[in-house]
Short mmCIF file of C-alpha atoms and ligand atoms in Angstrom, two decimals:
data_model
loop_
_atom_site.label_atom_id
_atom_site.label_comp_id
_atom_site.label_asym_id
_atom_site.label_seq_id
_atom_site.Cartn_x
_atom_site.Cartn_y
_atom_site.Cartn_z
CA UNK A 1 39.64 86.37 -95.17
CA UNK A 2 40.48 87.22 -91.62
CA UNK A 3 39.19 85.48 -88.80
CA UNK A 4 36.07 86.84 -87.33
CA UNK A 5 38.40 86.63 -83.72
CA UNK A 6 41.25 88.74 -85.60
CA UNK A 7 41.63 91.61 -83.38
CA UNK A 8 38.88 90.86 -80.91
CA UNK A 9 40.03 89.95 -76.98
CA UNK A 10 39.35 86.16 -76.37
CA UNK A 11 40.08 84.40 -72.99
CA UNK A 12 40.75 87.37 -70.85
CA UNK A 13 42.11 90.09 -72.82
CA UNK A 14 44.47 88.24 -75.10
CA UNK A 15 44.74 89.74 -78.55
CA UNK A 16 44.80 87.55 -81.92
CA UNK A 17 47.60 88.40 -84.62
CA UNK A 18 46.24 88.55 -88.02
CA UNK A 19 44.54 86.77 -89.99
CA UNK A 20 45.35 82.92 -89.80
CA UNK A 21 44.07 79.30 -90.43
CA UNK A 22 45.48 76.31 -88.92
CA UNK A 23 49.63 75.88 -89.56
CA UNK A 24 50.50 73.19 -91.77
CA UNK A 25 52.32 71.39 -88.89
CA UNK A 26 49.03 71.01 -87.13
CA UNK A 27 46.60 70.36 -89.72
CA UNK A 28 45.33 66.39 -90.26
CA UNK A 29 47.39 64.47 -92.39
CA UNK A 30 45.58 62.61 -95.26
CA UNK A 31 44.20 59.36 -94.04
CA UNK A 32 45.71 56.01 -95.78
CA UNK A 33 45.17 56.35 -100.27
CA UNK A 34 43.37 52.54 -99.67
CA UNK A 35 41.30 53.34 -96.53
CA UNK A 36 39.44 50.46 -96.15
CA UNK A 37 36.36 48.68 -94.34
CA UNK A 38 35.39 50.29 -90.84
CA UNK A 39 32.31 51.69 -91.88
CA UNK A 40 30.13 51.15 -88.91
CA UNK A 41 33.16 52.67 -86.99
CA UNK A 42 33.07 56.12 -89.02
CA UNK A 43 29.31 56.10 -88.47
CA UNK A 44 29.85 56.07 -84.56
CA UNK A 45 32.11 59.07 -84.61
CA UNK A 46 30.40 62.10 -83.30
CA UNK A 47 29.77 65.22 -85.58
CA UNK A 48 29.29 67.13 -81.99
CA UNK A 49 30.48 66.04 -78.58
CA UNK A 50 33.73 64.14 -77.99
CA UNK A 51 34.56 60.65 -78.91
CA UNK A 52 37.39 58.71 -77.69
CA UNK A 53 38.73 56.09 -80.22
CA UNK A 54 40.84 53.13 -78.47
CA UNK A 55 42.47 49.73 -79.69
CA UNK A 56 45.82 48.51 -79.74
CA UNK A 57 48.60 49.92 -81.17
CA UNK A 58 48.55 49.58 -85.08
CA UNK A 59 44.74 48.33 -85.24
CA UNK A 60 43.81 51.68 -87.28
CA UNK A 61 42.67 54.33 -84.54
CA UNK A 62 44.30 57.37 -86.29
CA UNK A 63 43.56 56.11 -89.60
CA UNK A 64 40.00 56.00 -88.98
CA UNK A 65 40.14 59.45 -87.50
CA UNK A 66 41.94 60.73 -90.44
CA UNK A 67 39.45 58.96 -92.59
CA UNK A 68 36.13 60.95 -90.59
CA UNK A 69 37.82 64.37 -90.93
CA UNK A 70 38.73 63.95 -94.35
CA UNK A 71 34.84 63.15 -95.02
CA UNK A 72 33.62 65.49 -92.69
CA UNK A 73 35.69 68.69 -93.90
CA UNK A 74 33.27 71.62 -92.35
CA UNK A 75 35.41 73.74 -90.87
CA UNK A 76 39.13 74.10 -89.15
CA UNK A 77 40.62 70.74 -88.30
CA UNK A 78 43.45 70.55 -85.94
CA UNK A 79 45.75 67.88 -84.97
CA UNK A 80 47.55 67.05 -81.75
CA UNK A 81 49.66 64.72 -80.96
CA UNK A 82 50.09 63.71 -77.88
CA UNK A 83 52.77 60.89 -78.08
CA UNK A 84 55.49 62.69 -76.06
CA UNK A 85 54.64 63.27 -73.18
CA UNK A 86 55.12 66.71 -71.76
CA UNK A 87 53.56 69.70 -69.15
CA UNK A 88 50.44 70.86 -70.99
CA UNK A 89 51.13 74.35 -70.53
CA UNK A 90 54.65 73.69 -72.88
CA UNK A 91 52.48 72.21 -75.69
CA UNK A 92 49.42 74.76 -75.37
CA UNK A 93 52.33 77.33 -75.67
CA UNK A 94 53.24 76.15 -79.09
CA UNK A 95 49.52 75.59 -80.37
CA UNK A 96 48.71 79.28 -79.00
CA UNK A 97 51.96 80.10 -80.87
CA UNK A 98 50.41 78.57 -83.65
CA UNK A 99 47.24 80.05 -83.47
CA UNK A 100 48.72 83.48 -83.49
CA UNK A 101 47.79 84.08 -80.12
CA UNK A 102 51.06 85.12 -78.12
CA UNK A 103 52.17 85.94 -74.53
CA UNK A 104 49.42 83.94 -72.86
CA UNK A 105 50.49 83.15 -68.93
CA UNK A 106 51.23 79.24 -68.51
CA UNK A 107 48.07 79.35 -66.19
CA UNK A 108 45.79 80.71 -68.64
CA UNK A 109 46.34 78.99 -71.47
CA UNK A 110 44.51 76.05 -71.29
CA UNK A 111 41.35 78.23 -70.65
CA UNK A 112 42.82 80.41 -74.26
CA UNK A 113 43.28 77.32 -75.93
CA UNK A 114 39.66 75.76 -75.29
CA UNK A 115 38.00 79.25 -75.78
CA UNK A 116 39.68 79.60 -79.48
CA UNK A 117 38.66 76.14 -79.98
CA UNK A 118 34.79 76.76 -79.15
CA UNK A 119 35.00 80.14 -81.13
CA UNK A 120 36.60 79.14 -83.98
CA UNK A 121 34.56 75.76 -84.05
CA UNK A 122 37.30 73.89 -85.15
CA UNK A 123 37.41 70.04 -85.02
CA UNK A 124 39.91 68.90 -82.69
CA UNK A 125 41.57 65.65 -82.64
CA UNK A 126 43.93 64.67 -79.78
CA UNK A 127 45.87 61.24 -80.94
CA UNK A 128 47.90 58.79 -79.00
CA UNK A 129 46.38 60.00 -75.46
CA UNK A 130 47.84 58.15 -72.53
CA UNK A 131 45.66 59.32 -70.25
CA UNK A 132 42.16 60.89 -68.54
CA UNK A 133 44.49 63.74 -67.07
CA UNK A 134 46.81 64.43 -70.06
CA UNK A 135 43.73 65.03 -72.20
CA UNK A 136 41.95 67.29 -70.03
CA UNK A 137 42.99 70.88 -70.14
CA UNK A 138 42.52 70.54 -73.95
CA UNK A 139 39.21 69.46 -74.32
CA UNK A 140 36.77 72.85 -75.44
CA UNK A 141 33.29 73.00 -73.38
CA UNK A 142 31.83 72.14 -77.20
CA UNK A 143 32.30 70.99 -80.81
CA UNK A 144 34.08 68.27 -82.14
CA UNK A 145 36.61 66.53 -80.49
CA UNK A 146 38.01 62.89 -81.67
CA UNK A 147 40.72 61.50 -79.74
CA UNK A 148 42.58 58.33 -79.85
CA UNK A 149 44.47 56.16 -77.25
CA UNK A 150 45.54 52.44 -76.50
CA UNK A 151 43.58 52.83 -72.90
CA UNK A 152 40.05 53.31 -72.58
CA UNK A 153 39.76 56.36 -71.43
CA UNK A 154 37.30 57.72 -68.37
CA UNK A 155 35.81 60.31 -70.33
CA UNK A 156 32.06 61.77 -70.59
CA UNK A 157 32.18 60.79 -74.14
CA UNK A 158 31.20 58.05 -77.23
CA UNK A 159 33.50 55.19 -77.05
CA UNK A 160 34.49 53.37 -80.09
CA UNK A 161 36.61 50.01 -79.63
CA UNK A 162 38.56 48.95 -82.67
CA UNK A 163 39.33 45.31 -83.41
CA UNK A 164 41.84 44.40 -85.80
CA UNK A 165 40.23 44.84 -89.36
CA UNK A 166 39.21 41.23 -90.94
CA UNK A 167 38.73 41.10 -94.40
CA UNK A 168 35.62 39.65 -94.36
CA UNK A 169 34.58 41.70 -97.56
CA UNK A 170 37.55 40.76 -99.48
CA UNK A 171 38.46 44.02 -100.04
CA UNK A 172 42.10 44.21 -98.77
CA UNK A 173 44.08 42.14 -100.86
CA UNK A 174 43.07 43.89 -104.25
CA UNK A 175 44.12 47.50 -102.26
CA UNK A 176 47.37 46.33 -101.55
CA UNK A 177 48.21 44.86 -104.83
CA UNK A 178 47.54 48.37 -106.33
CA UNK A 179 50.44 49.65 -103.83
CA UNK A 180 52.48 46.43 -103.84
CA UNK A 181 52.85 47.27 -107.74
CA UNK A 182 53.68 50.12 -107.35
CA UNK A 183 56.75 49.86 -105.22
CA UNK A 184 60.05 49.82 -106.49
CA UNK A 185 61.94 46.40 -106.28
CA UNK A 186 64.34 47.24 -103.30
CA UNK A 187 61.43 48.18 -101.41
CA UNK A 188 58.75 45.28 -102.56
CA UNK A 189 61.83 42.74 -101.40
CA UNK A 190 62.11 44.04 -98.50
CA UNK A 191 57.83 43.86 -98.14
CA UNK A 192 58.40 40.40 -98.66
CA UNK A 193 61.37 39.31 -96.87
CA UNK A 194 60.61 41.07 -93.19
CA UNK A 195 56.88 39.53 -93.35
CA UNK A 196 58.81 36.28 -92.27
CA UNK A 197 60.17 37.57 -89.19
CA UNK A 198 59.46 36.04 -86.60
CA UNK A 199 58.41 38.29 -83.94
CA UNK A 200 55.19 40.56 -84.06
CA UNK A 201 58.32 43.69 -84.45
CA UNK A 202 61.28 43.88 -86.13
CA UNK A 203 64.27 46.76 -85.65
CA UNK A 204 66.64 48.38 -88.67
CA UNK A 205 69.52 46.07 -88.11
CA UNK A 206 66.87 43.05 -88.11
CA UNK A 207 65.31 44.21 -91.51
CA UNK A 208 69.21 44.67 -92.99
CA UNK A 209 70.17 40.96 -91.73
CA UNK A 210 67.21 39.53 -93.27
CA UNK A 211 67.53 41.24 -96.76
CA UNK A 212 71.67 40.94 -96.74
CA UNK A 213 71.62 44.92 -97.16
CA UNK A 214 73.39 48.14 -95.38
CA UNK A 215 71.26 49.66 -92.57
CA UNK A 216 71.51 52.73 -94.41
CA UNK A 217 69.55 51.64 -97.21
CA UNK A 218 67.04 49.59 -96.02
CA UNK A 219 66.16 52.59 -93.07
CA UNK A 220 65.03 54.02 -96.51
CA UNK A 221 63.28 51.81 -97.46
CA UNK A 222 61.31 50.94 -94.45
CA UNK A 223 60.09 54.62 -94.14
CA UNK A 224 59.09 54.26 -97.13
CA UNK A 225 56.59 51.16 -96.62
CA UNK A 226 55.42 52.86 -93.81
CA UNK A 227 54.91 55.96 -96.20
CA UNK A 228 52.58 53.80 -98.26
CA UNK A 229 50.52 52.79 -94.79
CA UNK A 230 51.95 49.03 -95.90
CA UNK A 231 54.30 49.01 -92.45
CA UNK A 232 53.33 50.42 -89.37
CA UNK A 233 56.17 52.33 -87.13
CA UNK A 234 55.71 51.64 -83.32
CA UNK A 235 57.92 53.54 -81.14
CA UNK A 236 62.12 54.06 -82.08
CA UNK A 237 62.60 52.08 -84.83
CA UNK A 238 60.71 49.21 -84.63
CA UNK A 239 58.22 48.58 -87.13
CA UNK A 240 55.50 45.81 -87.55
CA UNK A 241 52.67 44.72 -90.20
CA UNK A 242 49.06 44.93 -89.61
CA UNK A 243 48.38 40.67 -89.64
CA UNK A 244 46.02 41.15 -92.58
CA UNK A 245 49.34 43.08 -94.63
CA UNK A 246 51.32 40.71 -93.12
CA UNK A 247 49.83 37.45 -95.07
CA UNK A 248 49.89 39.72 -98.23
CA UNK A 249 52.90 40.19 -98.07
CA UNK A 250 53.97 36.40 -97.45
CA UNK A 251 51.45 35.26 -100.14
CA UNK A 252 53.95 37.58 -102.61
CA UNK A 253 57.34 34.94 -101.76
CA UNK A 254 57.26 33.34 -105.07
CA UNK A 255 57.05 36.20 -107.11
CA UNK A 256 60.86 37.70 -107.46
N1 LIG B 1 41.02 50.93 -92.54
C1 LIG B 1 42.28 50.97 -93.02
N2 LIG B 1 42.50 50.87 -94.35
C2 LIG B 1 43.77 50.91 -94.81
N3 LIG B 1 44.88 51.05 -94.06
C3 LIG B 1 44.69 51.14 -92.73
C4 LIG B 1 43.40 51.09 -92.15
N4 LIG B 1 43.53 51.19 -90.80
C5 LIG B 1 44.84 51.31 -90.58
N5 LIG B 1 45.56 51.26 -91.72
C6 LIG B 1 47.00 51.33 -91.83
O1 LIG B 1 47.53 50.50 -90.79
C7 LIG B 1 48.60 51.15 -90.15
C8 LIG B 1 48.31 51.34 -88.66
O2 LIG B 1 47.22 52.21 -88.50
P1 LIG B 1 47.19 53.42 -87.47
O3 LIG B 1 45.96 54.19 -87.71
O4 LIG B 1 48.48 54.17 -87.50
O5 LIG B 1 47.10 52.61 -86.10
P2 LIG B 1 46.97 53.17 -84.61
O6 LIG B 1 46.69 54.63 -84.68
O7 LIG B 1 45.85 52.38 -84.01
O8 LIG B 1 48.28 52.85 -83.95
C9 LIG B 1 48.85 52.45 -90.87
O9 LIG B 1 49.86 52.25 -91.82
C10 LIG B 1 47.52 52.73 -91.52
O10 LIG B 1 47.67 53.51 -92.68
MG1 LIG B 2 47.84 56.23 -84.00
#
């Protein structure tokens, strides 16, 4: 079907190619297989309005927003992420791109990009904001709009904190047995062995010292954890576990 904007002029005369949905590099990606707890978080996300979802790095901001979208799936979803930082005219060039809607003026296109938005009602989630400022020129004057950052953000919006998950319930450690059996044996050593690290983050060369393997292979295999949501990556190459994963993964050391 082709959007009900196909054709039409939108945001001062700019035309729409074709039809369209949202490009697979921009759509949400599934949130973690064993989502768990966080309920009264997903409650306090807004179905209308913005809400700005902040908490230290690794505590579970995008995976909670992954989590709401994937429950709430109404409409368009689109997902932008806002770790490099760059001019927002450069980024709304691509997403315009993306949206089919081409040869929009750097100074128009924020105003392009938030009227497609509002038209098209599609759910927009900006993740890993840094700031107030970098957020701005995206934000539509309605709809949905979830975005995610370490800072608390100054923003006419709900504010949800997140605190490290506790697994109060008990609910964790049977989750990540069902993916710690699953792994295959290079990569459920390595789950072990880095859990013992010292430091809060660990590095390639780190990970291949502790486990007495090439760099090569165990680069593999940490993108691979961090596939199965059982590793966090934060920033180049270092990686850490979520504390709760972390004493899984130590409770494991006598099982070879
Ligand atoms: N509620 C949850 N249930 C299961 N896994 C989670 C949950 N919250 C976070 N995780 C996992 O923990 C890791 C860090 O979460 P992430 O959402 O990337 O953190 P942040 O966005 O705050 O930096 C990811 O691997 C993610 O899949
Ligand atoms: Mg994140």
């Amino acid at each position: 079907m082709s959007d009900v904007l196909a054709g039409r002029t939108v945001a001062g005369g700019f035309r729409l190619r074709g039809p369209h949905g949202i490009p697979a590099q921009y759509r949400p990606p599934a949130p973690p297989k064993h989502f768990v707890g966080r309920e009264r978080e997903l409650e306090r996300l807004r179905p209308n309005g913005v809400t700005v979802v902040s908490g230290p790095a690794g505590v579970g901001k995008t995976a909670l927003v992954l989590k709401w979208l994937h429950d709430h799936r109404t409409g368009d979803q689109l997902h932008v992420d806002l770790t490099v930082r760059e001019p927002a005219e450069a980024r709304l060039g691509r997403l315009l791109q993306a949206l089919r809607l081409d040869g929009v003026a750097p100074a128009d296109r924020a105003a392009a990009f938030r009227s497609i938005v509002g038209k098209r009602k599609i759910t927009l989630v900006l993740d890993n904001a840094s700031s107030t400022d970098q957020v701005a020129p995206f934000l539509p004057a309605s709809g949905t709009v979830l975005v995610t950052s370490r800072a608390k953000l100054d923003l006419d919006a709900a504010h949800v904190e997140l605190e490290p998950l506790t697994d109060e319930s008990g609910s964790l450690a049977p989750l990540l047995d069902l993916s710690y059996v699953e792994l295959p044996e290079r990569q459920a050593r390595l789950y072990r062995l880095c859990a013992w690290h010292p430091g809060t983050h660990f590095d390639v060369p780190e990970a291949a010292a502790i486990a007495g393997e090439s760099e090569c292979d165990v680069e593999d295999a940490l993108d691979d954890l961090v596939e199965k949501a059982l590793l966090t990556e934060v920033g180049d190459d270092a990686f850490r576990f979520h504390d709760l994963v972390r004493a899984h993964a130590r409770a494991k050391r006598h099982i070879s």
